[in-house]
GROMACS .gro file of C-alpha atoms in nm:
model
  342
    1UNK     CA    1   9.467  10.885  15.461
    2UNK     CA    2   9.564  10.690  15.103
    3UNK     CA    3   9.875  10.717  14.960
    4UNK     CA    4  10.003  10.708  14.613
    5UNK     CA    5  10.377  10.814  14.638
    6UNK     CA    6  10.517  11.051  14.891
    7UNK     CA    7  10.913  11.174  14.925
    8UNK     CA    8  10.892  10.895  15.187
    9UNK     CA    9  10.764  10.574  14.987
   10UNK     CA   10  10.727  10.452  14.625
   11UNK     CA   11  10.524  10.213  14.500
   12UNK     CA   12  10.663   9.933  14.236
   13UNK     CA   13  10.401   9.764  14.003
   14UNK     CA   14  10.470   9.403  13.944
   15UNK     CA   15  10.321   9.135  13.786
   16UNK     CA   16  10.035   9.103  13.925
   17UNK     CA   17  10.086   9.258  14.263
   18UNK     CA   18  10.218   9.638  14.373
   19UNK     CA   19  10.540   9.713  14.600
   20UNK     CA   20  10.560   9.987  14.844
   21UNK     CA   21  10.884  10.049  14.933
   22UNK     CA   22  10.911  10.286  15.194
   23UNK     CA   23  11.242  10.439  15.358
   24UNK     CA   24  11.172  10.337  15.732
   25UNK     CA   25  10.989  10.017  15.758
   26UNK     CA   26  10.909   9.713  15.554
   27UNK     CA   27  10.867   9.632  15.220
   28UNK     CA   28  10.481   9.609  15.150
   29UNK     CA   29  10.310   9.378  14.892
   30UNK     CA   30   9.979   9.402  14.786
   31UNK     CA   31   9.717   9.359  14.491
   32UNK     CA   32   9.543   9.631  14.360
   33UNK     CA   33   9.238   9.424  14.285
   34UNK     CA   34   9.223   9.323  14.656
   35UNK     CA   35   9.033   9.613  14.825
   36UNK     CA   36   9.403   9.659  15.046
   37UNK     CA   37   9.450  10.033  15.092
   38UNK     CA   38   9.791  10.195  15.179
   39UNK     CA   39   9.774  10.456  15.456
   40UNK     CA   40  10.009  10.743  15.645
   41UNK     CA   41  10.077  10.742  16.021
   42UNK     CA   42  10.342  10.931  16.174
   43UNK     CA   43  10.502  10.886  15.868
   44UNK     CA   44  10.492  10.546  15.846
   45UNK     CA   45  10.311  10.316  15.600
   46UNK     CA   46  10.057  10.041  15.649
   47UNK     CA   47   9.789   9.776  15.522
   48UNK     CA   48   9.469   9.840  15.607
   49UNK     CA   49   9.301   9.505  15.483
   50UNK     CA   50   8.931   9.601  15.581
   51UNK     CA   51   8.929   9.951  15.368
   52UNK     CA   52   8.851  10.120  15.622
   53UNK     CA   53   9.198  10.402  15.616
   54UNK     CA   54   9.221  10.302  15.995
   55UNK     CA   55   9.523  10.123  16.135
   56UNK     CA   56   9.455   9.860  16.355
   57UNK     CA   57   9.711   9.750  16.628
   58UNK     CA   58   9.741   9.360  16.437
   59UNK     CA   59   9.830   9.584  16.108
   60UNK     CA   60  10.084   9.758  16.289
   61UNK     CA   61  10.442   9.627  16.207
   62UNK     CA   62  10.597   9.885  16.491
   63UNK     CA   63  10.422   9.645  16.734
   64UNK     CA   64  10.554   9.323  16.918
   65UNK     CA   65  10.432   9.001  16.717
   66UNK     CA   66  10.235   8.876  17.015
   67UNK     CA   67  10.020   9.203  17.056
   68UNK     CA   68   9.952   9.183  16.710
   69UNK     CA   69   9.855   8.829  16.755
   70UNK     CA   70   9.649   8.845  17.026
   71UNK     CA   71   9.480   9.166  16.853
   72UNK     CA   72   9.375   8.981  16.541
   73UNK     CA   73   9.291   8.697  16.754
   74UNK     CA   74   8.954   8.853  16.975
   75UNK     CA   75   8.843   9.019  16.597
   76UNK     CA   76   8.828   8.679  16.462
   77UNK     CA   77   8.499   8.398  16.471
   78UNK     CA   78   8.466   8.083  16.520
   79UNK     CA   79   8.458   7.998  16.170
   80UNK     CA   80   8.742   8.151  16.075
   81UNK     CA   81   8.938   7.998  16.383
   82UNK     CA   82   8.868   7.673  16.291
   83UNK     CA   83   8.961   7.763  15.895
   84UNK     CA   84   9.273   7.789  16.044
   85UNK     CA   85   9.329   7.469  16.236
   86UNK     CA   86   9.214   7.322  15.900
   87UNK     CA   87   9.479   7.166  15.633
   88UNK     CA   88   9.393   7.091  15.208
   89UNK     CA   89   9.439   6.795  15.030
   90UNK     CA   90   9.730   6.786  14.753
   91UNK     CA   91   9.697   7.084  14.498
   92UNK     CA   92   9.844   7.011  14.169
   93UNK     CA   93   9.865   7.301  13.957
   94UNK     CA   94   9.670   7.243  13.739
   95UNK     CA   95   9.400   7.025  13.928
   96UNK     CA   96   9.342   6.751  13.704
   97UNK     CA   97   9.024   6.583  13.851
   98UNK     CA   98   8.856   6.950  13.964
   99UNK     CA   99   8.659   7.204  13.782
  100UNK     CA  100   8.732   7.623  13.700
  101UNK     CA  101   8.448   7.779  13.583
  102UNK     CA  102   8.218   7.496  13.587
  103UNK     CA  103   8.384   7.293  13.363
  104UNK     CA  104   8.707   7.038  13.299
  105UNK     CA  105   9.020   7.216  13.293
  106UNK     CA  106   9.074   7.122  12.956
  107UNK     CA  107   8.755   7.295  12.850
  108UNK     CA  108   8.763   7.598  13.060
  109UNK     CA  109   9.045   7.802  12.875
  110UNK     CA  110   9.166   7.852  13.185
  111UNK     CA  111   9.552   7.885  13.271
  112UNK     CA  112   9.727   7.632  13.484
  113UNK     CA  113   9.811   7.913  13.747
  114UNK     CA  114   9.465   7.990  13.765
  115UNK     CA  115   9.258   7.851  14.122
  116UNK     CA  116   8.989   7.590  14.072
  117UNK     CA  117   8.641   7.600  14.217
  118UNK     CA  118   8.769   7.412  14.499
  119UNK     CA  119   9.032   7.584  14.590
  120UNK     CA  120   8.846   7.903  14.595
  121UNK     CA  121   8.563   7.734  14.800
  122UNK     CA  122   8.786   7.654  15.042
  123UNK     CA  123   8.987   7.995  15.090
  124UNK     CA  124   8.655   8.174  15.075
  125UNK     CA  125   8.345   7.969  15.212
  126UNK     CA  126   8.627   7.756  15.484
  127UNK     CA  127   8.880   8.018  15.544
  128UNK     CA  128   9.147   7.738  15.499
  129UNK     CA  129   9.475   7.881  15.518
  130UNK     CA  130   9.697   7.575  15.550
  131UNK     CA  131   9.741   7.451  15.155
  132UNK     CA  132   9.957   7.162  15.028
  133UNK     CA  133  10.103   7.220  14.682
  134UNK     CA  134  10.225   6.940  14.537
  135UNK     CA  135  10.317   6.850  14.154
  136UNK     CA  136  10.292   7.175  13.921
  137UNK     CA  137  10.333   7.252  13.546
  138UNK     CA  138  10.661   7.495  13.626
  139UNK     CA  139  10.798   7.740  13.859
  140UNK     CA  140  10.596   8.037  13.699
  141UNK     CA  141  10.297   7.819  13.742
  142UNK     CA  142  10.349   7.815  14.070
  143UNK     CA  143  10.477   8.148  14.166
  144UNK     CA  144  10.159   8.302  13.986
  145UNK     CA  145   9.935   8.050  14.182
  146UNK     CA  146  10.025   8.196  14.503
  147UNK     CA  147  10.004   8.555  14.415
  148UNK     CA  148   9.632   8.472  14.284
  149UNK     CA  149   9.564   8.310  14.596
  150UNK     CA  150   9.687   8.547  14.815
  151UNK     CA  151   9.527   8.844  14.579
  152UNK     CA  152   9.202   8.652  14.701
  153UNK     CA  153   9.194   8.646  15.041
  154UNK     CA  154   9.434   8.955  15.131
  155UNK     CA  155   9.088   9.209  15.083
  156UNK     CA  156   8.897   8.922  15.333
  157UNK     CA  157   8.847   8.977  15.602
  158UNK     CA  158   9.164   8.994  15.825
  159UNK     CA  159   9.408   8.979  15.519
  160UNK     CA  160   9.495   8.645  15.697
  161UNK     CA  161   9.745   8.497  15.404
  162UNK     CA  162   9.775   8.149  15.278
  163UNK     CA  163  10.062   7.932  15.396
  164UNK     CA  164  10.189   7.742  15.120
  165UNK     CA  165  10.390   7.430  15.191
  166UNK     CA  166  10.527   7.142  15.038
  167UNK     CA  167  10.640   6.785  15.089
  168UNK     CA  168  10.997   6.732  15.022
  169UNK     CA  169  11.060   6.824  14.629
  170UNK     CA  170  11.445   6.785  14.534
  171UNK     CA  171  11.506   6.413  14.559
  172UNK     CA  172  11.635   6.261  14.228
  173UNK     CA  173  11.546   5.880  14.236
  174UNK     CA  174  11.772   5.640  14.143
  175UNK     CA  175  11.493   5.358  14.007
  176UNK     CA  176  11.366   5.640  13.749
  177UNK     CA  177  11.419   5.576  13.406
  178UNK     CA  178  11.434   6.020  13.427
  179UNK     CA  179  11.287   6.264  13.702
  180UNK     CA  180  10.969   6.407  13.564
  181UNK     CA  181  11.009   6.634  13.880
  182UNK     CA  182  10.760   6.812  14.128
  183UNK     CA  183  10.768   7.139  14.025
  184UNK     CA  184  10.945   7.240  13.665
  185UNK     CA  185  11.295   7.350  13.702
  186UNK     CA  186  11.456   7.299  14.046
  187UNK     CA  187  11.770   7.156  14.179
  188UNK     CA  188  11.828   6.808  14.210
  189UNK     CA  189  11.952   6.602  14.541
  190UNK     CA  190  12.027   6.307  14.663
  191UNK     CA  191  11.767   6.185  14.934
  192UNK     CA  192  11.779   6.192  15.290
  193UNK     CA  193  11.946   5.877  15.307
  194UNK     CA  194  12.234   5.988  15.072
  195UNK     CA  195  12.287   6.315  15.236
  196UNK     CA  196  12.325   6.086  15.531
  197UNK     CA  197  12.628   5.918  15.370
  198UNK     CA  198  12.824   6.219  15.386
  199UNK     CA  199  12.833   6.252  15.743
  200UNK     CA  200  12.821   6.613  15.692
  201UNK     CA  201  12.597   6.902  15.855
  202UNK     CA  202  12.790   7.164  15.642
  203UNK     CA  203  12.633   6.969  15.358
  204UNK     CA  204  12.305   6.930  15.465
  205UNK     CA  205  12.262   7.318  15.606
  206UNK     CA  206  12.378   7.410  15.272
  207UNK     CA  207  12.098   7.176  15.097
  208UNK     CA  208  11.859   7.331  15.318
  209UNK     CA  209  11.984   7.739  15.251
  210UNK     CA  210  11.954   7.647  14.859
  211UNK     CA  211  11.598   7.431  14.866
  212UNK     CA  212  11.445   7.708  15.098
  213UNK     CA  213  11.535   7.985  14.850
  214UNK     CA  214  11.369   7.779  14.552
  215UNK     CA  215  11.071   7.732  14.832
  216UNK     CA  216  11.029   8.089  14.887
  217UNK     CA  217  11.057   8.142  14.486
  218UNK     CA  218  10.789   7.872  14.414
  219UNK     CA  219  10.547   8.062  14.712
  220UNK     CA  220  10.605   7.761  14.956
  221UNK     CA  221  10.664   7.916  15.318
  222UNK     CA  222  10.662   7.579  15.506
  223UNK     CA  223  10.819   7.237  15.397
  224UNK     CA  224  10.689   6.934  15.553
  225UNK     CA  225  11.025   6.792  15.639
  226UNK     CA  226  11.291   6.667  15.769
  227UNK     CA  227  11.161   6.336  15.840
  228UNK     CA  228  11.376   6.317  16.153
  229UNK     CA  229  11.286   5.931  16.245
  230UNK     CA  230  11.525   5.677  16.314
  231UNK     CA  231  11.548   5.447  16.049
  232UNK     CA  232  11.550   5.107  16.245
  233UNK     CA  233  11.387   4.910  16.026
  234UNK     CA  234  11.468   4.902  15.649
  235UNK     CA  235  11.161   4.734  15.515
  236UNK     CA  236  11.013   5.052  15.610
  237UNK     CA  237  10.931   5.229  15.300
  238UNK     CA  238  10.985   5.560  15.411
  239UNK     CA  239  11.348   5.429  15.511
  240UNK     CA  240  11.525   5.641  15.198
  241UNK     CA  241  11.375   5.947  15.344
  242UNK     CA  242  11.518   5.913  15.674
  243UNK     CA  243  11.867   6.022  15.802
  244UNK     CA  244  11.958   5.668  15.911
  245UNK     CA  245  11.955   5.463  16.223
  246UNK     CA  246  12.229   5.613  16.373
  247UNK     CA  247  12.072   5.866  16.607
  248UNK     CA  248  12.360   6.130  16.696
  249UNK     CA  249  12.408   6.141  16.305
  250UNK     CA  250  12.013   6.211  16.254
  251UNK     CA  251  12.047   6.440  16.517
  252UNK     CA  252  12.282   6.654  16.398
  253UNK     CA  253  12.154   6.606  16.038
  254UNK     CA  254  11.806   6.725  16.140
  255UNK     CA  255  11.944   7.041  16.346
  256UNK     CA  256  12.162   7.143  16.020
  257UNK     CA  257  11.857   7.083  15.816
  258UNK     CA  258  11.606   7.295  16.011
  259UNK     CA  259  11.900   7.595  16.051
  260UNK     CA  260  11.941   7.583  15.677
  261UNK     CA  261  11.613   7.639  15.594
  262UNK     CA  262  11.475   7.852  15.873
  263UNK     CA  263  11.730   8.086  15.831
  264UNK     CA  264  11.855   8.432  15.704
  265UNK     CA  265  12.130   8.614  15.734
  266UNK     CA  266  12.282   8.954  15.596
  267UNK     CA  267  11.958   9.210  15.474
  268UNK     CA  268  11.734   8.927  15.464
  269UNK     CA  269  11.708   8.868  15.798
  270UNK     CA  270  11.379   9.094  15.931
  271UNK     CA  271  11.392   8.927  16.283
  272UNK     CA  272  11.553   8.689  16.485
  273UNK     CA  273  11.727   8.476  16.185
  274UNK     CA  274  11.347   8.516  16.035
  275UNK     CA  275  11.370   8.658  15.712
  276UNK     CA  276  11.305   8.656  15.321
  277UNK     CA  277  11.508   8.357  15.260
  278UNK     CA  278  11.303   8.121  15.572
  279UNK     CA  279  11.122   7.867  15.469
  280UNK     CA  280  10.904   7.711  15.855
  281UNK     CA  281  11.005   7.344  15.889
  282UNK     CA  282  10.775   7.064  16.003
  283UNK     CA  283  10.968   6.810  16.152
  284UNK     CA  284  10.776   6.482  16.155
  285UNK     CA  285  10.690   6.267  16.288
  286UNK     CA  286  10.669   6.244  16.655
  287UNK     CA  287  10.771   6.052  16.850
  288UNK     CA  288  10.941   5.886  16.603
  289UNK     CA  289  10.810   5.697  16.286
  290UNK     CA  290  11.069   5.427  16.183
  291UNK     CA  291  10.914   5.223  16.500
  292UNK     CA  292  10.686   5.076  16.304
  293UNK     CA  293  10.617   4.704  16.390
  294UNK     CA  294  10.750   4.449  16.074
  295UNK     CA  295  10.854   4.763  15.908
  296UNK     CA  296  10.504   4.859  15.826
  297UNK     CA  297  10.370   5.215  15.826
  298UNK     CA  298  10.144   5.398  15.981
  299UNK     CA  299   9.917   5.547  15.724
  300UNK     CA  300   9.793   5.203  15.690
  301UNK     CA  301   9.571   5.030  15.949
  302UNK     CA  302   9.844   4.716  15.943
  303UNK     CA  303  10.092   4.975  16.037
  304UNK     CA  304   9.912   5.113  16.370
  305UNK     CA  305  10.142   4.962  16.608
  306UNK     CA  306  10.499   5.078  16.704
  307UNK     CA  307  10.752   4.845  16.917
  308UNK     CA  308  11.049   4.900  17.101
  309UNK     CA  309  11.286   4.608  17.118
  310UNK     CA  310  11.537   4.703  17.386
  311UNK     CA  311  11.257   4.997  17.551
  312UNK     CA  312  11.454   5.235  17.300
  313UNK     CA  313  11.085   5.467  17.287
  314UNK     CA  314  11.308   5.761  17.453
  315UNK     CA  315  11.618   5.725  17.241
  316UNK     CA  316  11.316   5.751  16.896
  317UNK     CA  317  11.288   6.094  17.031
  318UNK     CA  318  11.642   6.240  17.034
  319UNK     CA  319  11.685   6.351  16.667
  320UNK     CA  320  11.340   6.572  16.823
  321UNK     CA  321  11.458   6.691  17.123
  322UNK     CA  322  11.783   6.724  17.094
  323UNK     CA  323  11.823   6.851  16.730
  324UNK     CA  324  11.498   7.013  16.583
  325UNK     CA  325  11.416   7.193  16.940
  326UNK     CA  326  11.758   7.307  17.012
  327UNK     CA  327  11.910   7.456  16.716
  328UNK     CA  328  12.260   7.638  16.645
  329UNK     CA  329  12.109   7.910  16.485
  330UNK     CA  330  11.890   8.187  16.597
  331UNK     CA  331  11.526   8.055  16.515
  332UNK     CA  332  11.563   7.870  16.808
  333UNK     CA  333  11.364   7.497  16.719
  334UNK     CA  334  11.186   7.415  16.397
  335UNK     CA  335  10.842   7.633  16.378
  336UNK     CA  336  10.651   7.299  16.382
  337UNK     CA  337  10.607   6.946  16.433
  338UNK     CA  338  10.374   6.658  16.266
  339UNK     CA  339  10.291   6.339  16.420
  340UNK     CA  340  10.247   6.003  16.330
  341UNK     CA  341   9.966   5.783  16.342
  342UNK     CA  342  10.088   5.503  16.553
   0.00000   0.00000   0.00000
């Protein structure tokens, strides 16, 4: 059955979106435009994304992750399997070289938080789920972005939302005459390379606890970092945006890093040092990117081969295995892992 507001539950309209706070389970966030009903069972409230006022067992929060998983998992096609193995280009908010409506974004009278005719081509017609944001007009642009992209595709079919993620965002560059910035208003750091020079993990876990909060505020769920390779070679232009050479120091760097952003603590943890304040981490790139031969990278066809002086290949692979898959805290290893192109 639908519900509006029961002893039980309330429902808090937002900007955009509605709330249902309930007094025994989890905060529940919908939009009203969506098609996304609310329903009772045993006193308990739920999503039903299809409409249909029946719960399913993979919208069923009182169930283990995995059965829900493996639920939504026979529902789904092939297409919309393979929309999900599937990641986007760069989004900049607003998309300079794309159209909304039909026309420039200059002519459309559109907003800058409002999706582009690609974007919603490839939430809709692709079922892409994987999105990379990357320069936007402010925070509010982005925070409004996400809620109108996952307004979209919540009343879909599966309710399957869009993981929002981010290359790294809070490095202030030294060679700048000012930082024009990513994203608006958002704290500034030192890169990689500088938090290196403090030898601390205290440091960097705390740089990762603050940047995953302004993540989670911008809608970014995943960052595309740390960039856990050895820096062996400093002609390497991705050198800055390493932890060093050293590799018990990147290591331990990388662990802190992953910990710091993965986790939460106090009432925002929902699960397992999962929680409100998590941001996934991507550590890249494996097995190891600074071995690029002359210093040269891999995106680039003159950067396709990695060396070894020494037959070091194992030790490339340490900050990986020894720091991103074993962390201190309790999400256990980072929640992925990009590799390189060597």
């Amino acid at each position: 059955m639908e519900i509006n507001k029961t002893d039980n539950m309330r429902i808090e309209k937002k900007d955009g979106y509605n709330l249902v706070i309930q007094k025994d389970g989890p905060a529940l966030g919908y939009s009203p435009e969506s098609g996304v009903k609310i329903i009772e069972v045993d006193g308990k409230y739920f999503k039903s994304f299809d409409g249909s006022g029946k719960l399913l067992p993979y919208e069923d929060w009182r169930l283990p992750m995995e059965e829900r998983a493996a639920d939504l998992a026979r529902r789904m096609t092939i297409d919309e399997i393979a929309g999900l193995m599937l990641y986007s280009d760069q989004n900049k908010l607003p998309m300079p070289n794309d159209t909304y409506g039909g026309k420039p974004f200059a002519e459309s009278g559109m907003k800058a938080y409002d999706l582009s005719d690609s974007q919603i081509r490839f939430l809709t017609e692709d079922n892409l789920r994987h999105v990379l944001v990357s320069k936007v007009e402010s925070p509010e642009t982005a925070a409004r972005w996400n809620n109108k992209v996952q307004a979209l595709i919540e009343g879909r079919t599966h309710g399957i939302p869009a993981n929002n993620s981010s290359d790294p965002r809070h490095s202030a560059f030294a060679d700048a005459e000012f930082n024009p910035g990513n994203s608006g208003d958002i704290s500034l750091w030192s890169n990689m390379l500088g938090l290196a020079a403090t030898f601390s993990p205290e440091i960097v876990e705390e740089f990762g606890r603050i940047a995953a909060t302004e993540y989670r505020l911008l809608g970014l769920a995943t960052a595309l970092s740390p960039q856990a390779d050895l820096g062996t070679d400093p002609r390497w232009y991705r050198y800055r945006s390493t932890f060093g050479p050293e590799p018990k120091l990147v290591t331990d760097l990388t662990r802190a890093y992953c910990d710091g952003f993965q986790t939460s603590t106090g009432k925002d943890e929902i699960e397992g040092g999962w929680g409100r304040r998590s941001v996934n981490t991507m550590v890249k790139h494996w097995p190891g990117g600074g071995s690029g031969e002359g210093g040269r990278d891999a995106h680039y066809g003159n950067g396709k081969y990695a060396v070894y002086p020494g037959g070091c290949y194992e030790t490339h692979k340490i900050p990986f295995t020894e720091g991103a898959f074993k962390l201190d805290g309790p999400t256990g290893k980072a929640s992925a892992v990009m590799p390189y192109y060597t």
